[in-house]
Short mmCIF file of N, CA and C in Angstrom, two decimals:
data_model
loop_
_atom_site.label_atom_id
_atom_site.label_comp_id
_atom_site.label_asym_id
_atom_site.label_seq_id
_atom_site.Cartn_x
_atom_site.Cartn_y
_atom_site.Cartn_z
N MET C 1 20.76 13.81 0.18
CA MET C 1 20.81 15.06 0.91
C MET C 1 19.59 15.11 1.83
N LEU C 2 19.80 15.42 3.05
CA LEU C 2 18.71 15.53 4.00
C LEU C 2 17.86 16.75 3.69
N LEU C 3 16.57 16.67 4.06
CA LEU C 3 15.67 17.79 3.83
C LEU C 3 16.19 19.05 4.51
N HIS C 4 16.71 18.92 5.72
CA HIS C 4 17.23 20.07 6.45
C HIS C 4 18.37 20.71 5.67
N ASP C 5 19.30 19.87 5.17
CA ASP C 5 20.42 20.40 4.40
C ASP C 5 19.94 21.08 3.12
N TYR C 6 18.95 20.47 2.48
CA TYR C 6 18.43 21.02 1.24
C TYR C 6 17.77 22.37 1.47
N CYS C 7 16.99 22.46 2.51
CA CYS C 7 16.23 23.68 2.76
C CYS C 7 17.06 24.80 3.37
N TYR C 8 18.11 24.47 4.06
CA TYR C 8 18.84 25.51 4.77
C TYR C 8 20.27 25.69 4.27
N SER C 9 20.57 25.13 3.11
CA SER C 9 21.93 25.33 2.58
C SER C 9 22.04 26.73 1.98
N ASN C 10 23.25 27.26 1.94
CA ASN C 10 23.49 28.59 1.38
C ASN C 10 24.10 28.49 -0.01
N ARG C 11 23.96 27.35 -0.66
CA ARG C 11 24.55 27.19 -1.98
C ARG C 11 23.97 28.17 -2.99
N SER C 12 22.71 28.56 -2.80
CA SER C 12 22.09 29.44 -3.79
C SER C 12 22.35 30.92 -3.49
N ALA C 13 23.05 31.20 -2.41
CA ALA C 13 23.29 32.61 -2.06
C ALA C 13 24.22 33.21 -3.11
N GLY C 14 23.74 34.20 -3.78
CA GLY C 14 24.52 34.84 -4.83
C GLY C 14 24.65 36.32 -4.55
N PRO C 15 24.84 37.13 -5.59
CA PRO C 15 25.05 38.56 -5.40
C PRO C 15 23.85 39.26 -4.79
N LEU C 16 22.65 38.68 -4.92
CA LEU C 16 21.47 39.33 -4.37
C LEU C 16 21.17 38.88 -2.94
N SER C 17 22.04 38.06 -2.37
CA SER C 17 21.72 37.51 -1.05
C SER C 17 21.67 38.57 0.03
N SER C 18 22.29 39.69 -0.20
CA SER C 18 22.26 40.73 0.83
C SER C 18 21.09 41.70 0.62
N LEU C 19 20.38 41.56 -0.52
CA LEU C 19 19.23 42.42 -0.77
C LEU C 19 18.12 42.04 0.20
N VAL C 20 17.56 43.02 0.85
CA VAL C 20 16.52 42.76 1.84
C VAL C 20 15.18 43.14 1.25
N VAL C 21 14.23 42.23 1.38
CA VAL C 21 12.87 42.49 0.93
C VAL C 21 12.05 42.75 2.16
N SER C 22 11.47 43.92 2.24
CA SER C 22 10.66 44.21 3.42
C SER C 22 9.20 43.98 3.07
N GLY C 23 8.49 43.48 4.03
CA GLY C 23 7.08 43.18 3.83
C GLY C 23 6.22 44.25 4.43
N PHE C 24 5.27 43.83 5.16
CA PHE C 24 4.34 44.74 5.81
C PHE C 24 5.03 45.44 6.96
N PRO C 25 4.47 46.56 7.41
CA PRO C 25 5.08 47.26 8.55
C PRO C 25 5.20 46.33 9.75
N ASN C 26 6.27 46.45 10.47
CA ASN C 26 6.58 45.65 11.66
C ASN C 26 6.80 44.17 11.36
N SER C 27 6.99 43.80 10.10
CA SER C 27 7.27 42.39 9.79
C SER C 27 8.78 42.22 9.68
N PRO C 28 9.29 41.05 9.98
CA PRO C 28 10.73 40.83 9.87
C PRO C 28 11.15 40.87 8.41
N SER C 29 12.35 41.34 8.17
CA SER C 29 12.84 41.39 6.80
C SER C 29 13.45 40.04 6.43
N VAL C 30 13.39 39.73 5.15
CA VAL C 30 13.86 38.44 4.64
C VAL C 30 14.79 38.71 3.48
N THR C 31 15.91 38.02 3.41
CA THR C 31 16.79 38.18 2.26
C THR C 31 16.21 37.43 1.08
N VAL C 32 16.57 37.86 -0.13
CA VAL C 32 16.07 37.20 -1.34
C VAL C 32 16.50 35.74 -1.35
N ALA C 33 17.74 35.47 -0.97
CA ALA C 33 18.24 34.10 -0.99
C ALA C 33 17.45 33.22 -0.03
N SER C 34 17.17 33.70 1.17
CA SER C 34 16.43 32.86 2.11
C SER C 34 14.99 32.68 1.64
N TYR C 35 14.43 33.68 0.98
CA TYR C 35 13.08 33.56 0.44
C TYR C 35 13.04 32.47 -0.63
N HIS C 36 14.01 32.48 -1.56
CA HIS C 36 14.05 31.47 -2.62
C HIS C 36 14.35 30.09 -2.05
N THR C 37 15.16 30.02 -1.03
CA THR C 37 15.45 28.75 -0.39
C THR C 37 14.18 28.18 0.24
N LYS C 38 13.40 29.01 0.88
CA LYS C 38 12.15 28.53 1.48
C LYS C 38 11.17 28.08 0.42
N ILE C 39 11.07 28.79 -0.68
CA ILE C 39 10.19 28.39 -1.78
C ILE C 39 10.65 27.05 -2.34
N ARG C 40 11.96 26.89 -2.53
CA ARG C 40 12.52 25.64 -3.04
C ARG C 40 12.21 24.50 -2.09
N CYS C 41 12.33 24.74 -0.80
CA CYS C 41 12.06 23.72 0.20
C CYS C 41 10.58 23.32 0.18
N ILE C 42 9.70 24.29 0.12
CA ILE C 42 8.26 24.02 0.09
C ILE C 42 7.90 23.24 -1.17
N THR C 43 8.48 23.61 -2.30
CA THR C 43 8.21 22.90 -3.55
C THR C 43 8.68 21.46 -3.46
N TRP C 44 9.88 21.24 -2.93
CA TRP C 44 10.40 19.89 -2.78
C TRP C 44 9.51 19.07 -1.86
N LEU C 45 9.11 19.64 -0.74
CA LEU C 45 8.27 18.94 0.23
C LEU C 45 6.92 18.59 -0.38
N LYS C 46 6.33 19.52 -1.11
CA LYS C 46 5.04 19.26 -1.76
C LYS C 46 5.16 18.12 -2.77
N THR C 47 6.20 18.12 -3.57
CA THR C 47 6.42 17.06 -4.55
C THR C 47 6.62 15.72 -3.86
N PHE C 48 7.42 15.70 -2.81
CA PHE C 48 7.67 14.47 -2.06
C PHE C 48 6.38 13.91 -1.49
N LEU C 49 5.58 14.76 -0.85
CA LEU C 49 4.32 14.30 -0.25
C LEU C 49 3.34 13.80 -1.30
N CYS C 50 3.24 14.49 -2.41
CA CYS C 50 2.32 14.06 -3.46
C CYS C 50 2.72 12.70 -4.04
N LYS C 51 4.01 12.52 -4.29
CA LYS C 51 4.46 11.24 -4.84
C LYS C 51 4.29 10.12 -3.82
N THR C 52 4.56 10.39 -2.56
CA THR C 52 4.39 9.37 -1.52
C THR C 52 2.92 8.98 -1.39
N LEU C 53 2.04 9.94 -1.34
CA LEU C 53 0.60 9.64 -1.25
C LEU C 53 0.13 8.86 -2.47
N HIS C 54 0.62 9.21 -3.63
CA HIS C 54 0.23 8.49 -4.84
C HIS C 54 0.63 7.02 -4.74
N LEU C 55 1.85 6.75 -4.28
CA LEU C 55 2.31 5.38 -4.15
C LEU C 55 1.50 4.61 -3.11
N LEU C 56 1.15 5.27 -2.02
CA LEU C 56 0.42 4.60 -0.95
C LEU C 56 -1.04 4.35 -1.29
N LEU C 57 -1.66 5.23 -2.05
CA LEU C 57 -3.09 5.14 -2.29
C LEU C 57 -3.48 4.48 -3.61
N THR C 58 -2.53 4.26 -4.50
CA THR C 58 -2.85 3.65 -5.78
C THR C 58 -2.55 2.16 -5.74
N PRO C 59 -3.58 1.34 -5.90
CA PRO C 59 -3.32 -0.10 -5.92
C PRO C 59 -2.48 -0.48 -7.13
N PRO C 60 -1.68 -1.54 -7.01
CA PRO C 60 -0.89 -1.97 -8.14
C PRO C 60 -1.77 -2.43 -9.30
N SER C 61 -1.19 -2.60 -10.47
CA SER C 61 -1.94 -2.90 -11.68
C SER C 61 -2.53 -4.30 -11.68
N GLY C 62 -2.10 -5.18 -10.83
CA GLY C 62 -2.64 -6.53 -10.80
C GLY C 62 -1.87 -7.45 -11.73
N ASP C 63 -0.62 -7.70 -11.40
CA ASP C 63 0.22 -8.56 -12.23
C ASP C 63 -0.20 -10.02 -12.14
N ASN C 64 -0.93 -10.38 -11.09
CA ASN C 64 -1.35 -11.76 -10.89
C ASN C 64 -2.86 -11.88 -10.93
N VAL C 65 -3.33 -12.94 -11.55
CA VAL C 65 -4.75 -13.28 -11.53
C VAL C 65 -4.82 -14.75 -11.17
N GLY C 66 -5.68 -15.07 -10.22
CA GLY C 66 -5.81 -16.47 -9.81
C GLY C 66 -7.07 -16.69 -9.01
N ARG C 67 -7.22 -17.93 -8.58
CA ARG C 67 -8.40 -18.26 -7.77
C ARG C 67 -8.10 -17.92 -6.32
N ALA C 68 -9.15 -17.55 -5.64
CA ALA C 68 -9.03 -17.21 -4.22
C ALA C 68 -10.02 -18.04 -3.43
N THR C 69 -9.62 -18.44 -2.26
CA THR C 69 -10.50 -19.15 -1.36
C THR C 69 -10.34 -18.58 0.04
N ASP C 70 -11.31 -18.90 0.89
CA ASP C 70 -11.25 -18.51 2.30
C ASP C 70 -10.43 -19.55 3.06
N TYR C 71 -9.71 -19.09 4.06
CA TYR C 71 -9.09 -20.04 4.98
C TYR C 71 -9.16 -19.48 6.39
N ASN C 72 -8.98 -20.35 7.36
CA ASN C 72 -9.10 -19.97 8.76
C ASN C 72 -7.75 -20.09 9.45
N PRO C 73 -7.03 -18.97 9.62
CA PRO C 73 -5.76 -19.04 10.34
C PRO C 73 -5.94 -19.51 11.77
N GLY C 74 -7.06 -19.18 12.39
CA GLY C 74 -7.40 -19.68 13.72
C GLY C 74 -6.40 -19.38 14.81
N GLY C 75 -5.63 -18.32 14.70
CA GLY C 75 -4.67 -17.97 15.73
C GLY C 75 -3.36 -18.72 15.63
N ASN C 76 -3.23 -19.60 14.65
CA ASN C 76 -2.01 -20.38 14.47
C ASN C 76 -0.92 -19.54 13.82
N LEU C 77 0.31 -20.01 13.96
CA LEU C 77 1.43 -19.34 13.31
C LEU C 77 1.44 -19.71 11.84
N GLY C 78 1.57 -18.73 10.97
CA GLY C 78 1.72 -19.00 9.55
C GLY C 78 3.17 -19.34 9.25
N SER C 79 3.48 -19.62 7.99
CA SER C 79 4.85 -19.97 7.62
C SER C 79 5.82 -18.81 7.85
N CYS C 80 5.30 -17.61 8.00
CA CYS C 80 6.14 -16.44 8.30
C CYS C 80 6.43 -16.32 9.80
N GLY C 81 5.73 -17.13 10.60
CA GLY C 81 5.97 -17.12 12.04
C GLY C 81 5.11 -16.14 12.82
N TRP C 82 4.06 -15.60 12.19
CA TRP C 82 3.20 -14.64 12.87
C TRP C 82 1.82 -15.23 13.08
N PRO C 83 1.26 -15.08 14.28
CA PRO C 83 -0.10 -15.57 14.52
C PRO C 83 -1.13 -14.63 13.90
N SER C 84 -2.27 -15.19 13.55
CA SER C 84 -3.33 -14.37 12.98
C SER C 84 -4.68 -15.02 13.23
N ASN C 85 -5.69 -14.18 13.32
CA ASN C 85 -7.06 -14.66 13.49
C ASN C 85 -7.82 -14.56 12.18
N ASP C 86 -9.01 -15.14 12.17
CA ASP C 86 -9.82 -15.19 10.95
C ASP C 86 -10.26 -13.82 10.45
N ASP C 87 -10.32 -12.84 11.35
CA ASP C 87 -10.79 -11.51 10.93
C ASP C 87 -9.64 -10.57 10.55
N HIS C 88 -8.39 -11.02 10.67
CA HIS C 88 -7.25 -10.19 10.26
C HIS C 88 -7.14 -10.20 8.74
N TYR C 89 -6.70 -9.10 8.18
CA TYR C 89 -6.55 -8.99 6.73
C TYR C 89 -5.20 -9.58 6.32
N VAL C 90 -5.19 -10.91 6.22
CA VAL C 90 -3.97 -11.65 5.90
C VAL C 90 -4.24 -12.65 4.79
N VAL C 91 -3.16 -13.04 4.09
CA VAL C 91 -3.27 -13.99 2.99
C VAL C 91 -2.12 -14.99 3.03
N ALA C 92 -2.34 -16.10 2.30
CA ALA C 92 -1.30 -17.10 2.09
C ALA C 92 -1.07 -17.22 0.58
N LEU C 93 0.19 -17.20 0.17
CA LEU C 93 0.55 -17.33 -1.24
C LEU C 93 0.98 -18.76 -1.54
N SER C 94 1.05 -19.08 -2.82
CA SER C 94 1.51 -20.41 -3.22
C SER C 94 3.03 -20.48 -3.07
N PRO C 95 3.56 -21.68 -2.84
CA PRO C 95 5.02 -21.83 -2.73
C PRO C 95 5.74 -21.45 -4.03
N SER C 96 5.06 -21.58 -5.16
CA SER C 96 5.71 -21.24 -6.44
C SER C 96 5.99 -19.75 -6.57
N GLN C 97 5.41 -18.95 -5.68
CA GLN C 97 5.69 -17.51 -5.68
C GLN C 97 6.62 -17.13 -4.55
N ASP C 98 7.32 -18.13 -4.01
CA ASP C 98 8.29 -17.89 -2.95
C ASP C 98 7.65 -17.06 -1.84
N SER C 99 6.56 -17.59 -1.29
CA SER C 99 5.74 -16.83 -0.35
C SER C 99 6.51 -16.33 0.87
N ARG C 100 7.50 -17.10 1.34
CA ARG C 100 8.24 -16.65 2.53
C ARG C 100 9.05 -15.39 2.25
N ALA C 101 9.44 -15.19 1.00
CA ALA C 101 10.17 -13.97 0.65
C ALA C 101 9.27 -12.75 0.70
N HIS C 102 7.96 -12.98 0.72
CA HIS C 102 7.00 -11.87 0.73
C HIS C 102 6.38 -11.64 2.10
N CYS C 103 6.90 -12.28 3.13
CA CYS C 103 6.36 -12.13 4.49
C CYS C 103 6.28 -10.65 4.87
N GLY C 104 5.11 -10.24 5.33
CA GLY C 104 4.92 -8.87 5.78
C GLY C 104 4.56 -7.88 4.69
N GLN C 105 4.65 -8.28 3.44
CA GLN C 105 4.31 -7.36 2.35
C GLN C 105 2.80 -7.23 2.22
N HIS C 106 2.38 -6.05 1.79
CA HIS C 106 0.96 -5.80 1.56
C HIS C 106 0.64 -6.08 0.10
N VAL C 107 -0.53 -6.68 -0.12
CA VAL C 107 -1.02 -6.90 -1.48
C VAL C 107 -2.44 -6.35 -1.58
N TRP C 108 -2.73 -5.76 -2.72
CA TRP C 108 -4.08 -5.29 -3.02
C TRP C 108 -4.77 -6.41 -3.77
N LEU C 109 -5.96 -6.78 -3.32
CA LEU C 109 -6.73 -7.84 -3.96
C LEU C 109 -8.02 -7.24 -4.52
N LYS C 110 -8.30 -7.54 -5.77
CA LYS C 110 -9.53 -7.06 -6.40
C LYS C 110 -10.34 -8.25 -6.87
N ASN C 111 -11.59 -8.31 -6.47
CA ASN C 111 -12.51 -9.35 -6.89
C ASN C 111 -12.89 -9.08 -8.34
N VAL C 112 -12.54 -10.00 -9.25
CA VAL C 112 -12.85 -9.80 -10.66
C VAL C 112 -13.95 -10.74 -11.16
N GLY C 113 -14.57 -11.48 -10.26
CA GLY C 113 -15.72 -12.29 -10.67
C GLY C 113 -15.55 -13.76 -10.38
N GLY C 114 -16.40 -14.55 -11.03
CA GLY C 114 -16.39 -15.98 -10.83
C GLY C 114 -17.01 -16.34 -9.50
N GLY C 115 -16.98 -17.59 -9.19
CA GLY C 115 -17.47 -18.01 -7.89
C GLY C 115 -18.18 -19.34 -7.95
N ASP C 116 -17.69 -20.30 -7.19
CA ASP C 116 -18.35 -21.58 -7.03
C ASP C 116 -19.22 -21.51 -5.80
N GLY C 117 -20.34 -22.15 -5.83
CA GLY C 117 -21.16 -22.29 -4.63
C GLY C 117 -22.05 -21.10 -4.34
N GLY C 118 -22.37 -20.27 -5.28
CA GLY C 118 -23.29 -19.17 -5.01
C GLY C 118 -22.94 -17.91 -5.76
N ALA C 119 -23.70 -16.89 -5.52
CA ALA C 119 -23.52 -15.62 -6.23
C ALA C 119 -22.37 -14.82 -5.62
N ASN C 120 -21.51 -14.33 -6.47
CA ASN C 120 -20.39 -13.49 -6.05
C ASN C 120 -20.87 -12.04 -6.09
N GLU C 121 -21.16 -11.48 -4.94
CA GLU C 121 -21.73 -10.14 -4.86
C GLU C 121 -20.67 -9.04 -4.73
N GLY C 122 -19.42 -9.41 -4.70
CA GLY C 122 -18.39 -8.41 -4.43
C GLY C 122 -17.52 -8.02 -5.60
N VAL C 123 -17.99 -8.26 -6.84
CA VAL C 123 -17.17 -7.94 -8.01
C VAL C 123 -16.77 -6.46 -7.96
N SER C 124 -15.51 -6.21 -8.20
CA SER C 124 -14.86 -4.89 -8.20
C SER C 124 -14.49 -4.39 -6.80
N ARG C 125 -14.81 -5.13 -5.76
CA ARG C 125 -14.36 -4.72 -4.42
C ARG C 125 -12.85 -4.93 -4.32
N VAL C 126 -12.21 -4.08 -3.52
CA VAL C 126 -10.76 -4.15 -3.34
C VAL C 126 -10.44 -4.12 -1.85
N ILE C 127 -9.50 -4.96 -1.43
CA ILE C 127 -9.01 -4.93 -0.05
C ILE C 127 -7.49 -4.94 -0.07
N ASP C 128 -6.91 -4.61 1.06
CA ASP C 128 -5.46 -4.64 1.27
C ASP C 128 -5.20 -5.68 2.35
N ALA C 129 -4.27 -6.60 2.10
CA ALA C 129 -3.97 -7.64 3.08
C ALA C 129 -2.45 -7.85 3.17
N THR C 130 -2.03 -8.52 4.24
CA THR C 130 -0.61 -8.78 4.49
C THR C 130 -0.31 -10.25 4.29
N VAL C 131 0.80 -10.56 3.63
CA VAL C 131 1.23 -11.94 3.42
C VAL C 131 1.83 -12.48 4.71
N ILE C 132 1.26 -13.59 5.22
CA ILE C 132 1.79 -14.19 6.45
C ILE C 132 1.96 -15.70 6.36
N ASP C 133 1.56 -16.32 5.24
CA ASP C 133 1.50 -17.78 5.22
C ASP C 133 1.70 -18.31 3.80
N THR C 134 1.84 -19.65 3.72
CA THR C 134 1.98 -20.35 2.46
C THR C 134 0.83 -21.35 2.33
N CYS C 135 0.29 -21.48 1.15
CA CYS C 135 -0.74 -22.48 0.88
C CYS C 135 -0.14 -23.50 -0.09
N PRO C 136 0.31 -24.66 0.43
CA PRO C 136 1.07 -25.61 -0.39
C PRO C 136 0.29 -26.18 -1.58
N ARG C 137 -1.02 -26.24 -1.49
CA ARG C 137 -1.80 -26.88 -2.55
C ARG C 137 -2.10 -25.96 -3.73
N TYR C 138 -1.67 -24.72 -3.68
CA TYR C 138 -2.03 -23.75 -4.71
C TYR C 138 -0.94 -23.56 -5.74
N GLY C 139 -1.38 -23.15 -6.93
CA GLY C 139 -0.47 -22.85 -8.02
C GLY C 139 -0.18 -21.36 -8.10
N TYR C 140 0.64 -21.01 -9.06
CA TYR C 140 1.06 -19.62 -9.24
C TYR C 140 -0.16 -18.72 -9.47
N GLY C 141 -0.25 -17.63 -8.72
CA GLY C 141 -1.34 -16.66 -8.86
C GLY C 141 -2.51 -16.91 -7.93
N ASP C 142 -2.63 -18.13 -7.39
CA ASP C 142 -3.72 -18.44 -6.47
C ASP C 142 -3.39 -17.91 -5.09
N ILE C 143 -4.43 -17.64 -4.31
CA ILE C 143 -4.22 -17.01 -3.02
C ILE C 143 -5.30 -17.45 -2.04
N ASP C 144 -4.91 -17.66 -0.81
CA ASP C 144 -5.82 -17.99 0.28
C ASP C 144 -6.02 -16.73 1.12
N ILE C 145 -7.26 -16.38 1.39
CA ILE C 145 -7.58 -15.15 2.12
C ILE C 145 -8.27 -15.51 3.42
N ALA C 146 -7.84 -14.92 4.52
CA ALA C 146 -8.49 -15.18 5.81
C ALA C 146 -9.99 -14.92 5.68
N GLU C 147 -10.75 -15.67 6.45
CA GLU C 147 -12.21 -15.69 6.30
C GLU C 147 -12.88 -14.31 6.35
N GLY C 148 -12.51 -13.47 7.31
CA GLY C 148 -13.14 -12.15 7.44
C GLY C 148 -12.95 -11.26 6.23
N PRO C 149 -11.70 -11.03 5.80
CA PRO C 149 -11.51 -10.20 4.61
C PRO C 149 -12.04 -10.84 3.33
N ALA C 150 -12.01 -12.18 3.25
CA ALA C 150 -12.58 -12.84 2.07
C ALA C 150 -14.07 -12.55 1.99
N TRP C 151 -14.74 -12.59 3.12
CA TRP C 151 -16.17 -12.27 3.18
C TRP C 151 -16.40 -10.83 2.71
N ASP C 152 -15.54 -9.91 3.16
CA ASP C 152 -15.66 -8.52 2.73
C ASP C 152 -15.45 -8.38 1.22
N LEU C 153 -14.61 -9.25 0.68
CA LEU C 153 -14.27 -9.16 -0.75
C LEU C 153 -15.34 -9.77 -1.64
N HIS C 154 -15.93 -10.91 -1.23
CA HIS C 154 -16.91 -11.56 -2.11
C HIS C 154 -18.35 -11.40 -1.68
N GLY C 155 -18.60 -10.88 -0.49
CA GLY C 155 -19.97 -10.71 -0.03
C GLY C 155 -20.57 -12.00 0.49
N PRO C 156 -21.80 -11.95 0.98
CA PRO C 156 -22.42 -13.11 1.62
C PRO C 156 -22.95 -14.16 0.65
N GLY C 157 -22.91 -13.92 -0.65
CA GLY C 157 -23.51 -14.84 -1.61
C GLY C 157 -22.78 -16.16 -1.77
N LEU C 158 -21.48 -16.19 -1.59
CA LEU C 158 -20.72 -17.42 -1.76
C LEU C 158 -20.84 -18.28 -0.52
N HIS C 159 -20.86 -19.59 -0.73
CA HIS C 159 -20.86 -20.50 0.41
C HIS C 159 -19.52 -20.39 1.12
N GLU C 160 -19.43 -21.01 2.27
CA GLU C 160 -18.24 -20.88 3.10
C GLU C 160 -16.95 -21.20 2.35
N ASP C 161 -16.97 -22.23 1.50
CA ASP C 161 -15.76 -22.63 0.78
C ASP C 161 -15.77 -22.15 -0.67
N GLY C 162 -16.44 -21.03 -0.92
CA GLY C 162 -16.55 -20.51 -2.27
C GLY C 162 -15.21 -20.13 -2.87
N VAL C 163 -15.07 -20.40 -4.14
CA VAL C 163 -13.87 -20.04 -4.89
C VAL C 163 -14.25 -18.93 -5.86
N PHE C 164 -13.43 -17.90 -5.94
CA PHE C 164 -13.69 -16.81 -6.88
C PHE C 164 -12.37 -16.33 -7.44
N THR C 165 -12.41 -15.41 -8.37
CA THR C 165 -11.20 -14.96 -9.06
C THR C 165 -10.78 -13.58 -8.56
N VAL C 166 -9.48 -13.44 -8.30
CA VAL C 166 -8.95 -12.15 -7.86
C VAL C 166 -7.79 -11.72 -8.75
N GLU C 167 -7.62 -10.44 -8.81
CA GLU C 167 -6.45 -9.83 -9.45
C GLU C 167 -5.66 -9.18 -8.32
N TRP C 168 -4.35 -9.39 -8.32
CA TRP C 168 -3.55 -8.80 -7.25
C TRP C 168 -2.14 -8.52 -7.71
#
């Protein structure tokens, strides 16, 4: 049912629908049925917006844990067919996760520690990135992160080819 249909339907009009509730002087009068319909519409809209915001702002629980490394897309086309630069928030998944089926999907990545080649200063940092490529050498749960967002995720302590652990 469309929001318009829901908010403006007369299905709830009953015996009190002709009762007029007057407000302040010089204000338009409103029938009880239209008043209840508007309240119902506002309640539905509020619930819809709250649930939508919750879904958009809450990162997933992290069903995958794996190693993460930096990679340089360098403006080349990924396996999804989209070009990307090193500073774009993009990732490559392993073929074992059917990465092409996830083209364009957003993933939340959380740095959970570890790190070869230096101190991992970004533990508990979270970023959002888009799947655009496949990393053939990786196993299930591993992920390649474009250089810019990887730097944001692990901080300056790791060397250029640092490996660290992410939950996503």
